[in-house]
PDB file of C-alpha atoms and ligand atoms in Angstrom:
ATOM      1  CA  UNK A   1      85.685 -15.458  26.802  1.00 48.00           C
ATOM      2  CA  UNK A   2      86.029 -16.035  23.033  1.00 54.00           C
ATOM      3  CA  UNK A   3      83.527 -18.633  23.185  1.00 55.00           C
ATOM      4  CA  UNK A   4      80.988 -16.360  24.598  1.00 52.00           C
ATOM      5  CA  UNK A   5      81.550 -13.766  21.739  1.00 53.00           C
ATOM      6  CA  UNK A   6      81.329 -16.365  19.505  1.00 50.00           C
ATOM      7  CA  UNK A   7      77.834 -17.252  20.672  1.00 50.00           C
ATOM      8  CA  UNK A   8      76.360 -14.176  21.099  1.00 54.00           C
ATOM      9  CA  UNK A   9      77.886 -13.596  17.321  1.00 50.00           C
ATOM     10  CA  UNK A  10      75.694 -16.434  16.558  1.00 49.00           C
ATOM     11  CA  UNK A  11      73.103 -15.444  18.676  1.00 50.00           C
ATOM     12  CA  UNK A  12      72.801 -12.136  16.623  1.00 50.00           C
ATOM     13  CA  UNK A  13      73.073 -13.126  13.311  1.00 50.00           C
ATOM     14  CA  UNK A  14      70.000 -15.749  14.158  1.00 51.00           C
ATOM     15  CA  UNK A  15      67.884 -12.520  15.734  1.00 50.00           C
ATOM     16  CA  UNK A  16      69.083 -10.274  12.717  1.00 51.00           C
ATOM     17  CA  UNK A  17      68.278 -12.809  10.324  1.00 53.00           C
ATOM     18  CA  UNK A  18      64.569 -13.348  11.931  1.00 52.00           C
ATOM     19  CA  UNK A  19      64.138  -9.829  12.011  1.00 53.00           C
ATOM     20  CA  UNK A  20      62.629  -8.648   8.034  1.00 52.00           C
ATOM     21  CA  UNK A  21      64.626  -6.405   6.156  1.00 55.00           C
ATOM     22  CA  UNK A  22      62.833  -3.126   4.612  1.00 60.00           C
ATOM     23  CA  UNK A  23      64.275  -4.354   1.155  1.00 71.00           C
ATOM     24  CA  UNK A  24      62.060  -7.657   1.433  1.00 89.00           C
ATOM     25  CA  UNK A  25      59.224  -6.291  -0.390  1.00 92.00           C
ATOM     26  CA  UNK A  26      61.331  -6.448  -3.471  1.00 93.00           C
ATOM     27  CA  UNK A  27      62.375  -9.443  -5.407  1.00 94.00           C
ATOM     28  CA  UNK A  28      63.839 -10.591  -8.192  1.00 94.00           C
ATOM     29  CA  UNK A  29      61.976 -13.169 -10.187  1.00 94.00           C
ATOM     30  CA  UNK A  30      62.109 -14.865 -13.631  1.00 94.00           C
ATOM     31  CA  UNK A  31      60.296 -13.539 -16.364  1.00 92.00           C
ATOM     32  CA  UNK A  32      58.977 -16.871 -17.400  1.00 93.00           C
ATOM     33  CA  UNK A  33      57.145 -16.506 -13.874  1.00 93.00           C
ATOM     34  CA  UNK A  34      54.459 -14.214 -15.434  1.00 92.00           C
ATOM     35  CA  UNK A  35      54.966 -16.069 -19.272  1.00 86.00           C
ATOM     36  CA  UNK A  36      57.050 -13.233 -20.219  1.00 90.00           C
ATOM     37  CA  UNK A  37      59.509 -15.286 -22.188  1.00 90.00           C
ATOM     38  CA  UNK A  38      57.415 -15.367 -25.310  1.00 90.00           C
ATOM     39  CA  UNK A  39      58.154 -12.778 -27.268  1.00 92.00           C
ATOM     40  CA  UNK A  40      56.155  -9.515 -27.379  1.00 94.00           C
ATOM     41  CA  UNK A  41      53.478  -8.881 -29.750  1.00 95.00           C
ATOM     42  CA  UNK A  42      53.028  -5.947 -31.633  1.00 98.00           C
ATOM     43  CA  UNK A  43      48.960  -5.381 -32.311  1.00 98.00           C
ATOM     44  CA  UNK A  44      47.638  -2.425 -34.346  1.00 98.00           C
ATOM     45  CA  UNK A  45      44.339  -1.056 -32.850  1.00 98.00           C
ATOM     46  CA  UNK A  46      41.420   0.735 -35.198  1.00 98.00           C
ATOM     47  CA  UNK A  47      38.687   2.264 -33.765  1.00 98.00           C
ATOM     48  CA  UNK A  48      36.353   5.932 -33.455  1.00 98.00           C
ATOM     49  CA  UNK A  49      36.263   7.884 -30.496  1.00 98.00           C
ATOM     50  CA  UNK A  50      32.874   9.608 -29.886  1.00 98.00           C
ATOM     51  CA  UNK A  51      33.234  12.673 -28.079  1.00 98.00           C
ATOM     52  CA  UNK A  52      29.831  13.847 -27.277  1.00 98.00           C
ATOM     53  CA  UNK A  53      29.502  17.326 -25.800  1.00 97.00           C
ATOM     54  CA  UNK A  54      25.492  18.020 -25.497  1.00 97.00           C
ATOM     55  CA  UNK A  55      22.263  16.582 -26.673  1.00 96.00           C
ATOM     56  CA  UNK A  56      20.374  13.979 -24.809  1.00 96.00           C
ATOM     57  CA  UNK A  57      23.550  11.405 -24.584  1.00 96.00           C
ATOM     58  CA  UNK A  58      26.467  13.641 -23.856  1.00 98.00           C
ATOM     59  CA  UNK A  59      29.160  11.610 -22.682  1.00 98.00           C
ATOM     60  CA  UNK A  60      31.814  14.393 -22.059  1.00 98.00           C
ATOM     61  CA  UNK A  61      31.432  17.530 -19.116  1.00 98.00           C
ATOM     62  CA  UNK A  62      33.152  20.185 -18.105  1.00 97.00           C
ATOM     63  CA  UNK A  63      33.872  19.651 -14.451  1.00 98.00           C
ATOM     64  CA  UNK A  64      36.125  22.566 -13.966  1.00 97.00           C
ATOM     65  CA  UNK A  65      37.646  26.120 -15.159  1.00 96.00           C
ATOM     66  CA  UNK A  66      39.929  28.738 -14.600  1.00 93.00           C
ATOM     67  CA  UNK A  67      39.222  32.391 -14.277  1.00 92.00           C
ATOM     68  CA  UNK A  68      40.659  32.841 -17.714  1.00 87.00           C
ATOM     69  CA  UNK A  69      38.633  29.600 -19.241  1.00 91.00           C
ATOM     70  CA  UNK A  70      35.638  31.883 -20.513  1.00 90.00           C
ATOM     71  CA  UNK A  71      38.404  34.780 -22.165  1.00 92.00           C
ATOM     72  CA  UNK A  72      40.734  32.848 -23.613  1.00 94.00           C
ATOM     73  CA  UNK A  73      41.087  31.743 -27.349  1.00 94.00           C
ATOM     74  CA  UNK A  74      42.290  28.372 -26.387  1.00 96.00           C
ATOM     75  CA  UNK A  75      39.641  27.713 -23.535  1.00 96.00           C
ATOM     76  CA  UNK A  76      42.274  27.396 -21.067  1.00 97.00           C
ATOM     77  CA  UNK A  77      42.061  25.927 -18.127  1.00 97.00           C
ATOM     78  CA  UNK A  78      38.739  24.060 -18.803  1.00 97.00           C
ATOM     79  CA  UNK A  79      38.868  19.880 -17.583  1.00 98.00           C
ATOM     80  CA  UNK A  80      36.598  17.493 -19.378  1.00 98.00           C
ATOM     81  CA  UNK A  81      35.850  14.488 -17.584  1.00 98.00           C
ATOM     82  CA  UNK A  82      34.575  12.104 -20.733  1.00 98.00           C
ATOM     83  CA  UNK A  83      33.361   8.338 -20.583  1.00 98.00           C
ATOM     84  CA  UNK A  84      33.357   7.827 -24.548  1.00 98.00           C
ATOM     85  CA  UNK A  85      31.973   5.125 -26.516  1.00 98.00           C
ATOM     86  CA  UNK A  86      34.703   3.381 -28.860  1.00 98.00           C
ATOM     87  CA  UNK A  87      33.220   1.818 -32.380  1.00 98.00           C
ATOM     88  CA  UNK A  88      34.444  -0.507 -34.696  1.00 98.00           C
ATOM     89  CA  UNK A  89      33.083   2.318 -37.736  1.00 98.00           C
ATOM     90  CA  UNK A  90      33.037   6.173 -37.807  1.00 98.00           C
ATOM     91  CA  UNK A  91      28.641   5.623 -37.398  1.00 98.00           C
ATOM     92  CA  UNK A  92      27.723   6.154 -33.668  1.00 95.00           C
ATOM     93  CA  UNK A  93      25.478   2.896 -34.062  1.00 96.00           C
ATOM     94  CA  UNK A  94      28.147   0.766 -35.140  1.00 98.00           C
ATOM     95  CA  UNK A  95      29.568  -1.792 -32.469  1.00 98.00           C
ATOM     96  CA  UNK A  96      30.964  -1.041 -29.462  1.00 98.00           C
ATOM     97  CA  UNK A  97      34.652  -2.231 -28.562  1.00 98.00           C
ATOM     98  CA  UNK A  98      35.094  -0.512 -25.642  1.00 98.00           C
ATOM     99  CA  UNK A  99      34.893   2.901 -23.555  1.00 98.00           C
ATOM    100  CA  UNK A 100      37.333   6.216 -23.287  1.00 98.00           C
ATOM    101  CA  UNK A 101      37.243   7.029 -20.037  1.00 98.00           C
ATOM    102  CA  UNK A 102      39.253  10.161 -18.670  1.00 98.00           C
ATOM    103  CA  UNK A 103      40.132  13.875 -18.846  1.00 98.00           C
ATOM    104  CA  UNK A 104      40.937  16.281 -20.924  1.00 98.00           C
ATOM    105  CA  UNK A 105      42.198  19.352 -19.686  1.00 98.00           C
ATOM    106  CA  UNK A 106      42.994  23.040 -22.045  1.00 98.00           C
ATOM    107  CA  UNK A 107      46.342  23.060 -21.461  1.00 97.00           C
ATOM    108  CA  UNK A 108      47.835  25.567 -24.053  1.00 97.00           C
ATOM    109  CA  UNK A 109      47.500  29.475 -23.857  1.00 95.00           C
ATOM    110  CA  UNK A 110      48.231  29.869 -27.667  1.00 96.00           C
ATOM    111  CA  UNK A 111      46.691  27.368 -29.257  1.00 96.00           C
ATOM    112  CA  UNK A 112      44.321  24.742 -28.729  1.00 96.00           C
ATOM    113  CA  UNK A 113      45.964  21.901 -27.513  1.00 97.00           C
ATOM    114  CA  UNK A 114      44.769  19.431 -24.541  1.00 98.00           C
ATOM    115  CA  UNK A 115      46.470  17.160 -22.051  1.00 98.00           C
ATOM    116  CA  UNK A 116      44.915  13.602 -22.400  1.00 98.00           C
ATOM    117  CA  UNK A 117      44.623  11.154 -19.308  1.00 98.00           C
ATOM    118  CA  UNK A 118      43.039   8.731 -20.358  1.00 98.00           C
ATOM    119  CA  UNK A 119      41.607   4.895 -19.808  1.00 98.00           C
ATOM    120  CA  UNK A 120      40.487   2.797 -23.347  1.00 98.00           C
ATOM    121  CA  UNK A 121      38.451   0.214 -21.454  1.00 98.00           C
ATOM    122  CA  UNK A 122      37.438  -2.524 -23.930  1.00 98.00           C
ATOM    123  CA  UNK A 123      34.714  -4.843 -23.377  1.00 98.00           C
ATOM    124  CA  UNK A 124      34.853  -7.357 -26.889  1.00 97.00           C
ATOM    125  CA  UNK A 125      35.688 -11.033 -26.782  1.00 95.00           C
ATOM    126  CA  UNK A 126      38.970 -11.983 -25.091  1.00 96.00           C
ATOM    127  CA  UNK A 127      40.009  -8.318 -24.684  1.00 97.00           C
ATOM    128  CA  UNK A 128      36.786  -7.590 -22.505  1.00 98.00           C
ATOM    129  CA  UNK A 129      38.255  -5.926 -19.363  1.00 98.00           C
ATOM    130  CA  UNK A 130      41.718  -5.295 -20.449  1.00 98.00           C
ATOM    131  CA  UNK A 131      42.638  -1.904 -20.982  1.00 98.00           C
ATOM    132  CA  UNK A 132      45.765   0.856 -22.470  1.00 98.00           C
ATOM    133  CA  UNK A 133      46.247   3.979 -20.223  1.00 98.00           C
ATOM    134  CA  UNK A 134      47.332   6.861 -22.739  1.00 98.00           C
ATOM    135  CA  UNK A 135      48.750   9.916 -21.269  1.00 98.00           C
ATOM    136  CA  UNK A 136      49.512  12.452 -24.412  1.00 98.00           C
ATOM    137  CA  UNK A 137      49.208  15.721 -25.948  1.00 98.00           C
ATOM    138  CA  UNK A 138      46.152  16.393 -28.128  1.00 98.00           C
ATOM    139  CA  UNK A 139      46.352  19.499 -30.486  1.00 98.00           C
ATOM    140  CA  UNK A 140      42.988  18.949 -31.882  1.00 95.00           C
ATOM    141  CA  UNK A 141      42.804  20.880 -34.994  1.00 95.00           C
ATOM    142  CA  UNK A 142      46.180  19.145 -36.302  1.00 97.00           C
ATOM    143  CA  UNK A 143      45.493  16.551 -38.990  1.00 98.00           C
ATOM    144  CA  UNK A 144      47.267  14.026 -36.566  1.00 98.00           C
ATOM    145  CA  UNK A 145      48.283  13.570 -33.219  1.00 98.00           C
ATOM    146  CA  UNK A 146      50.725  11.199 -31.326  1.00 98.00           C
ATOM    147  CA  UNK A 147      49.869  10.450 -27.573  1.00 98.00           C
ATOM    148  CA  UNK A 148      52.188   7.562 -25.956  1.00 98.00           C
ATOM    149  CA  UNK A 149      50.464   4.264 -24.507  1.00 98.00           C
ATOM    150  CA  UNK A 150      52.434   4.121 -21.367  1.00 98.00           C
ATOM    151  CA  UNK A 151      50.695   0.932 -20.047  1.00 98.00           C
ATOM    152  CA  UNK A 152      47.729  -1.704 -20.215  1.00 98.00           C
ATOM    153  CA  UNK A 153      46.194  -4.602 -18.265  1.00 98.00           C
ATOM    154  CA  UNK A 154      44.590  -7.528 -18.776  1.00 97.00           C
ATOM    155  CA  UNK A 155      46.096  -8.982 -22.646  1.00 97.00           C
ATOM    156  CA  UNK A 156      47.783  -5.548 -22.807  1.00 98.00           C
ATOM    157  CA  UNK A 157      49.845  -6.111 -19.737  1.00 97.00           C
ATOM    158  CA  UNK A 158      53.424  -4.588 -19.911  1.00 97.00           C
ATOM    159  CA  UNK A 159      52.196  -2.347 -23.369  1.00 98.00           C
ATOM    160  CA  UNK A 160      53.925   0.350 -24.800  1.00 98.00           C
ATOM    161  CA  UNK A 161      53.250   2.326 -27.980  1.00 98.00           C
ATOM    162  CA  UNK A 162      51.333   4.770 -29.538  1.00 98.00           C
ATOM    163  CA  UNK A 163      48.239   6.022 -30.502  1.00 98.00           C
ATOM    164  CA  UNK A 164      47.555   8.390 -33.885  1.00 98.00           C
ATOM    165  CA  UNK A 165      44.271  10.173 -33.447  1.00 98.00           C
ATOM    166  CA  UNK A 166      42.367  12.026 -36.311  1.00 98.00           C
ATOM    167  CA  UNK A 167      39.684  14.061 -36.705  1.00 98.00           C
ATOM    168  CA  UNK A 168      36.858  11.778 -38.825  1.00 98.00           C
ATOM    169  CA  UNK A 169      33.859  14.689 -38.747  1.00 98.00           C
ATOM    170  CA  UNK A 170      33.185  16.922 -35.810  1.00 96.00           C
ATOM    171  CA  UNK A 171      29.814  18.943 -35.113  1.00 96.00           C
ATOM    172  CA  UNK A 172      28.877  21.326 -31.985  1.00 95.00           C
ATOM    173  CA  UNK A 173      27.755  18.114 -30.624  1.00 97.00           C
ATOM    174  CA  UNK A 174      29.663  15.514 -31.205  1.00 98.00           C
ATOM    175  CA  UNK A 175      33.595  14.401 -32.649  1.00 98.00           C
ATOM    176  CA  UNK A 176      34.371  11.915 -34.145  1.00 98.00           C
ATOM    177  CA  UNK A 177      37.722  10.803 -34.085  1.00 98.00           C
ATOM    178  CA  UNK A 178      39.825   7.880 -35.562  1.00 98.00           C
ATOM    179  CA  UNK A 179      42.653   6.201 -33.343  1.00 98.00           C
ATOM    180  CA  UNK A 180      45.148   3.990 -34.607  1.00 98.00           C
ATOM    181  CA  UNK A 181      46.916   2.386 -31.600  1.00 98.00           C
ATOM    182  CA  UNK A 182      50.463   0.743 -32.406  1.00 98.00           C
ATOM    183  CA  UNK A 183      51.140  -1.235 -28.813  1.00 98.00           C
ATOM    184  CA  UNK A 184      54.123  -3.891 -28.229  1.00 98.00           C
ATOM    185  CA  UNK A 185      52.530  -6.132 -25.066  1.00 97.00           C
ATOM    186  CA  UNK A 186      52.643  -9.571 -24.593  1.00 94.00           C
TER     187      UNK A 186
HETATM  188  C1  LIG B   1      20.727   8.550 -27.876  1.00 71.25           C
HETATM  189  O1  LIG B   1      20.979   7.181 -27.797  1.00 71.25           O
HETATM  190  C2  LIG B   1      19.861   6.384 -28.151  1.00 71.25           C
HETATM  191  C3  LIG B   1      20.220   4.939 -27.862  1.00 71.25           C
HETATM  192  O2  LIG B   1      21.440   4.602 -28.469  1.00 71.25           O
HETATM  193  C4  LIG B   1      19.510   6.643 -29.606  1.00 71.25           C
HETATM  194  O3  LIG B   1      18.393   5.870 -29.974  1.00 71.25           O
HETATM  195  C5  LIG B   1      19.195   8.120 -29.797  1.00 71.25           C
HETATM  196  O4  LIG B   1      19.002   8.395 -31.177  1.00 71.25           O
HETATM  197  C6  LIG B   1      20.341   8.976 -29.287  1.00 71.25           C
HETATM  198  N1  LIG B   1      19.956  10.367 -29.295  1.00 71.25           N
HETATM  199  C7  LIG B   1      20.708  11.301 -29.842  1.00 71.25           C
HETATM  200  C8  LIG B   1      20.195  12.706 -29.722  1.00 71.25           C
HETATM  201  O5  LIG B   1      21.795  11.081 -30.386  1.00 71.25           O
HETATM  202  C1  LIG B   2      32.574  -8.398 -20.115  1.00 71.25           C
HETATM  203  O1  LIG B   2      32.889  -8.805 -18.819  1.00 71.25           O
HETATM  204  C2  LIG B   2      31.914  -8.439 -17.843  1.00 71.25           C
HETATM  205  C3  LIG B   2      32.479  -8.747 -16.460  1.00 71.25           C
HETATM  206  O2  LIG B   2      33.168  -9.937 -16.448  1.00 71.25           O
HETATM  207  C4  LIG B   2      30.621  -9.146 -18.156  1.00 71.25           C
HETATM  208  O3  LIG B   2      29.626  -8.805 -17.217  1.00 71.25           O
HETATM  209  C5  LIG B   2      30.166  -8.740 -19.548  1.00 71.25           C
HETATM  210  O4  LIG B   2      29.008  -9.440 -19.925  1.00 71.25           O
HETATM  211  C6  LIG B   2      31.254  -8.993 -20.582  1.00 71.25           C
HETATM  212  N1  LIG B   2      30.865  -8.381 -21.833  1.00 71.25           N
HETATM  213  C7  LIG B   2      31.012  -8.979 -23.013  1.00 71.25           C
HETATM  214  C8  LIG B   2      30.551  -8.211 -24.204  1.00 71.25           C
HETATM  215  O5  LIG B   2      31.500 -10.095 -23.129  1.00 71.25           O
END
C-alpha cells in the first residue's frame, strides 16, 4: 500500500513538474546578460525644439478640445498632437538630430501649463533610432521647466533623467525652445 502512494507521489510530482507554472514568464537573470555591468553613463543632451503651429510646414495640431477650450484663459482642455523637428542650433535650417513626437495637452485651469507625452526620436550617427520617452509638466511661460526622462531605447536603454526646456524665441507661428537633457543610461 505504501509503495503505491509512494508512486503515485512520484507520479505527481513528474505531471506537476511537466505542467508550466503561471510564474514562468518571469526570470531572474544576470545583468551582465544584457552588458549591464559596465557602469552607467551620464550624457548631457543640447538641442532646439521647433514647435510649429501654422504656415505652410506646421508640425503641431490641435486634434481635440473641451467645451471650455475656446473660454478659458489657459486653453484648457486643448491636445496637440506635434511631430517636431530637433536642431543642433536655435536656426530652423540648422541640422537635424532627431524628431519630438507626441502630445501636449492644456492641462491647468489657472495658468498655462501643459502635460507633455512625449517621444525624442533621434536619427544622427550611432544614436539614429534610439530614443528618450519624457512624460513632464510644461508651464510654458516659466523661464525653465523640468520634465523627467522616464525611459529610452536603443543607446538610451534603461535611461533616467531630466530634461530643462527654455523658451529660445517664440512667434504666432513657431517656438523655439532649448532642451538640455541630463540622462544616466548605459
Ligand atoms: C518650409 O520648409 C521648406 C523646406 O525646408 C523651406 O524651404 C521653406 O522656407 C519653409 N517655409 C516656411 C513658411 O517656413
Ligand atoms: C537612420 O536609420 C534608418 C533606418 O535604419 C535609415 O533608413 C536612415 O538612412 C538612417 N539615417 C541616418 C541619418 O543615418
Amino acid at each position: 500500500m505504501a509503495k503505491i502512494y509512494f508512486i503515485s507521489f512520484i507520479f505527481l510530482i513528474t505531471i506537476s513538474n511537466s505542467i508550466p507554472k503561471t510564474q514562468s514568464f518571469v526570470q531572474t537573470i544576470s545583468p551582465a546578460t544584457l552588458g549591464l555591468h559596465k557602469p552607467q553613463k551620464l550624457s548631457h543632451l543640447r538641442f532646439y525644439f521647433h514647435d510649429i503651429i501654422g504656415g505652410k510646414n506646421q508640425t503641431a495640431f490641435r486634434v481635440a478640445s473641451s467645451p471650455s477650450t475656446n473660454n478659458s484663459p489657459t486653453g484648457f482642455g486643448s491636445v496637440v498632437i506635434m511631430d517636431d523637428p530637433l536642431t543642433v542650433s536655435p536656426e530652423s535650417n540648422s541640422e537635424i538630430v532627431g524628431r519630438a513626437q507626441g502630445i501636449y495637452a492644456s492641462a491647468s485651469q489657472s495658468e498655462l501649463g501643459f502635460l507633455m507625452v512625449l517621444n525624442f526620436a533621434f536619427i544622427r550617427g550611432n544614436y539614429n533610432g534610439s530614443s528618450l520617452s519624457v512624460l513632464g509638466r510644461n508651464t510654458v511661460v516659466s523661464a525653465v521647466r523640468e520634465m523627467p526622462v522616464v525611459g529610452g531605447s536603443g543607446l538610451f536603454r534603461f535611461a533616467t533623467g531630466y530634461a530643462k526646456a527654455s523658451t529660445h524665441s517664440s512667434t504666432e507661428l513657431e517656438a523655439v525652445v532649448e532642451y538640455n537633457v541630463y540622462v544616466f543610461h548605459y
